[in-house]
Amino acid sequence: MIPVAEPLLLEEDRARVRDALEGGWISSSGEFLERFEEDWARACSMPHGIAVSNGSVALDVAISLLRLEPGDEVIVPSFTIISPVQSIVRAGGVPVLVDSDPVDWQMDATRLEERITDRTRAILVVHIYGHPADMDPVLEVAAKHRLVVVEDAAEVHGALYKGRPCGGIGDISTFSFYANKLVTTGEGGMVLVRTAELAARARGQRNLCFQPQRRFLHAELGNNFRLTNLQAAMAIGQIARLEAIVARKREIARSYDTLLGGIPGISLPVERGWARNVYWVYGLLLDPSTGLDAVAFADRLRARGVETRPFFLGMHEQPVFQEMGLFRGERYPVAESLARRGLYIPSGLGITRDQIETVASSVKECLR
Ligand SMILES: Cc1ncc(COP(=O)(O)O)c(C=O)c1O
């Protein structure tokens, strides 16, 4: 089976983990943890980084910073992983969904304004599959209505929007460093913020709201969302070589573009003029004329030894939210169509030229 994604760690990464282990700093303090926060914040042009255990709790922390009142609304795309939406719901907020653009698969910013009410507090942009969302219209609407902009940048390490790093554009941003991400700590996450006050609150949320002056006095409920120095050690070298990692992902995408371009029945990922796509995954969209849906196509590819993943299923179609009475009767046609027609093929950093060719010829055979 050609895996859909595989981490690629180098000897320098393993050596740093050994250093952390041998130095005895195995919990959530240590020089690698501090460096990880500083290096990642700098890479994203943000002043403060707070490392946490994964990308989902990074969103919990980010949403906690909004101090939502029950019924406060946060706008978010329907076409996303569940993490941002569950964070809003758990914090007592109401997620308000927006459909996506059919070509670049990002939140359709032209539909934002119609979703704003007097309860709207924030816009949570989720950059999808390595391509930036169109941020200028988001910033414009946010400024007009005094909304906070949160970026979920889990899938866009190193991606650029008009030359600016994703995760360095809004007020708050979050990242995942799961093993399939461009930079990985195995499990891991980060919150980036612009003010020292928000950074202090995020650190409190990460660490049980212990207070710096009087440790066991608590003014708020927090969490244990700490990351270990051991995990952070893994990331230091990867951040230093992020440009090379991005270049490799783009090279993999160019190979697929060449091998699969112009074939009837599928469309390939795009790159808008204002974007640097890092192709976190390489998605294919099946044309309705093929008579195939993503599940049937994935089955055919699996039979040829090619692992794939289906695209996200929109949040308005999730039983868990329908049970809660959310999104009743709402339709988001683009999200629905992407969910049924989209899947992504192997594109991990360790993939070989032979494997890329095998995947591409399998895709062609399965379309016949
Ligand atoms: C956009 C997005 N947000 C959040 C997450 C959650 O990150 P984690 O798996 O580290 O909890 C992911 C995971 O892939 C993601 O793609």
XYZ file of C-alpha atoms in Angstrom, residues 12-243:
232
model
C 19.201 15.935 13.340
C 15.583 15.748 14.604
C 16.188 12.423 16.327
C 19.426 13.758 17.859
C 17.586 16.721 19.417
C 14.960 14.407 20.924
C 17.801 12.344 22.418
C 19.385 15.558 23.797
C 16.107 16.449 25.495
C 15.808 12.951 26.898
C 19.368 12.810 28.154
C 19.186 16.341 29.564
C 16.287 15.228 31.741
C 13.872 17.943 30.512
C 11.163 15.519 29.536
C 8.061 17.381 30.723
C 6.632 20.729 29.726
C 9.585 23.002 30.509
C 12.876 23.154 28.702
C 14.911 24.999 26.129
C 13.404 23.208 23.105
C 9.889 24.146 24.130
C 10.839 27.803 24.424
C 12.689 27.702 21.116
C 9.794 25.957 19.409
C 7.415 28.736 20.486
C 9.837 31.492 19.484
C 10.875 29.956 16.161
C 7.323 29.159 15.057
C 5.969 32.571 16.079
C 8.815 34.198 14.138
C 8.195 31.997 11.077
C 4.599 33.257 11.105
C 5.474 36.898 11.899
C 3.538 36.792 15.181
C 4.903 38.039 18.525
C 3.756 35.272 20.908
C 3.548 31.475 20.615
C 1.969 29.114 23.143
C 2.666 25.432 22.442
C -0.104 22.975 23.362
C -0.761 19.249 23.036
C -2.552 19.253 19.666
C -4.356 21.393 17.099
C -7.814 20.685 18.517
C -7.018 22.028 21.986
C -5.179 24.947 20.352
C -8.624 25.875 19.016
C -10.181 25.408 22.471
C -7.621 27.868 23.839
C -8.146 30.321 20.955
C -11.918 30.263 21.434
C -11.548 30.665 25.217
C -9.696 33.928 24.519
C -12.876 35.300 22.900
C -14.787 34.932 26.202
C -17.997 34.067 24.361
C -21.320 34.633 26.116
C -23.977 31.941 25.549
C -25.491 32.527 22.111
C -22.566 34.531 20.745
C -21.934 33.576 17.133
C -18.729 32.638 15.343
C -18.664 32.345 11.554
C -16.824 29.289 10.218
C -16.835 27.305 6.951
C -19.036 24.198 6.773
C -16.289 22.430 4.805
C -13.766 21.772 7.588
C -12.559 19.216 10.098
C -14.799 19.199 13.192
C -12.216 20.687 15.609
C -12.967 24.419 15.154
C -16.720 23.900 15.251
C -16.680 21.701 18.350
C -14.516 24.290 20.121
C -17.142 26.969 19.439
C -19.980 24.705 20.610
C -18.146 23.591 23.772
C -17.493 27.220 24.689
C -21.248 27.915 24.561
C -21.066 29.737 21.236
C -23.103 29.192 18.091
C -21.246 28.238 14.910
C -22.672 30.007 11.871
C -21.682 28.299 8.642
C -20.565 29.619 5.276
C -20.237 27.628 2.056
C -16.975 27.230 0.141
C -15.584 28.273 -3.199
C -15.942 25.420 -5.711
C -12.539 26.030 -7.316
C -10.086 26.623 -4.443
C -12.266 24.930 -1.738
C -11.765 27.814 0.721
C -14.493 29.629 2.639
C -16.464 31.796 0.196
C -15.755 35.281 1.536
C -18.474 36.786 -0.675
C -21.050 35.003 1.527
C -19.685 36.335 4.831
C -21.579 39.546 5.231
C -25.010 37.917 4.849
C -24.228 35.724 7.902
C -23.460 38.591 10.258
C -25.930 39.397 13.046
C -25.737 41.502 16.201
C -24.481 38.367 18.011
C -21.496 37.776 15.693
C -18.209 37.977 17.600
C -15.596 36.412 15.367
C -14.763 34.887 12.004
C -12.845 31.626 12.258
C -11.124 31.028 8.933
C -9.952 27.466 8.253
C -7.312 27.335 5.527
C -8.013 24.109 3.656
C -5.605 21.470 2.297
C -2.518 23.703 1.998
C -4.087 26.656 0.139
C -4.712 29.988 1.874
C -8.217 31.338 2.281
C -8.860 34.746 0.711
C -8.094 36.904 3.760
C -8.532 40.504 2.547
C -12.341 40.338 2.304
C -12.389 38.606 5.716
C -10.299 41.385 7.275
C -12.482 44.009 5.626
C -15.749 42.537 6.941
C -14.163 41.991 10.372
C -12.981 45.609 10.575
C -16.390 46.899 9.491
C -18.263 44.856 12.131
C -15.528 44.873 14.842
C -15.021 41.121 14.804
C -12.028 39.071 15.910
C -10.340 37.049 13.148
C -9.058 33.611 14.131
C -7.091 31.554 11.605
C -6.975 27.771 11.867
C -3.697 27.309 10.026
C -3.193 23.610 10.867
C -2.963 22.644 7.197
C -0.954 25.558 5.811
C 2.503 25.583 7.407
C 4.589 27.841 5.174
C 1.702 28.897 2.918
C 1.593 32.548 1.889
C -1.302 34.912 1.248
C -0.112 37.904 -0.798
C 3.348 37.216 0.597
C 2.207 36.994 4.236
C 2.426 33.730 6.160
C -0.889 32.046 6.917
C -1.421 32.131 10.658
C 0.170 35.585 10.760
C -2.707 37.575 9.311
C -5.595 37.447 11.809
C -5.684 38.346 15.513
C -5.199 34.786 16.785
C -4.066 31.664 14.949
C -3.789 27.965 15.685
C -1.720 25.096 14.323
C -1.515 21.312 14.513
C 1.796 19.441 14.369
C 0.290 15.975 13.940
C 2.450 13.463 12.054
C 0.891 14.227 8.669
C 1.649 17.971 8.853
C 4.565 19.715 7.093
C 6.195 20.288 10.501
C 5.432 17.596 13.042
C 5.988 16.906 16.728
C 4.051 13.615 16.546
C 1.165 15.195 18.435
C 1.293 18.917 19.066
C -0.251 22.310 18.526
C 0.338 26.028 18.924
C -1.655 29.198 19.487
C -0.227 32.481 18.190
C -1.469 35.810 19.537
C -0.557 39.470 19.138
C -0.624 40.760 22.730
C 1.165 39.850 25.943
C -2.195 39.857 27.736
C -3.687 37.222 25.420
C -0.458 35.208 25.628
C -0.696 35.166 29.431
C -4.331 34.040 29.281
C -3.498 31.319 26.757
C -0.644 30.085 28.975
C -3.082 29.960 31.872
C -5.541 27.924 29.822
C -2.738 25.522 28.921
C -1.610 25.046 32.496
C -4.628 24.793 34.840
C -4.754 28.570 35.287
C -2.005 28.456 37.896
C -1.176 32.073 38.685
C 2.405 33.314 38.412
C 2.182 35.180 41.768
C 0.300 32.554 43.770
C 0.365 29.180 42.105
C -2.553 27.435 43.758
C -4.954 30.353 43.648
C -7.345 30.087 40.693
C -9.466 32.851 39.168
C -10.542 30.752 36.172
C -10.825 27.108 35.166
C -8.043 25.938 32.898
C -6.815 22.719 31.336
C -3.733 20.592 31.082
C -2.957 21.127 27.390
C 0.833 21.067 27.863
C 3.298 19.859 25.224
C 6.560 18.187 26.238
C 10.093 19.440 25.621
C 10.756 16.033 24.016
C 8.118 16.670 21.369
C 9.193 20.285 20.831
C 12.770 19.098 20.200
C 11.573 17.278 17.081
C 10.339 20.524 15.483
C 13.409 22.765 15.751
C 15.223 21.415 12.690
C 12.023 21.135 10.668
C 11.214 24.817 11.227
C 14.744 25.719 10.102
C 14.213 23.741 6.888
C 10.575 24.748 6.326
C 11.372 26.349 2.946
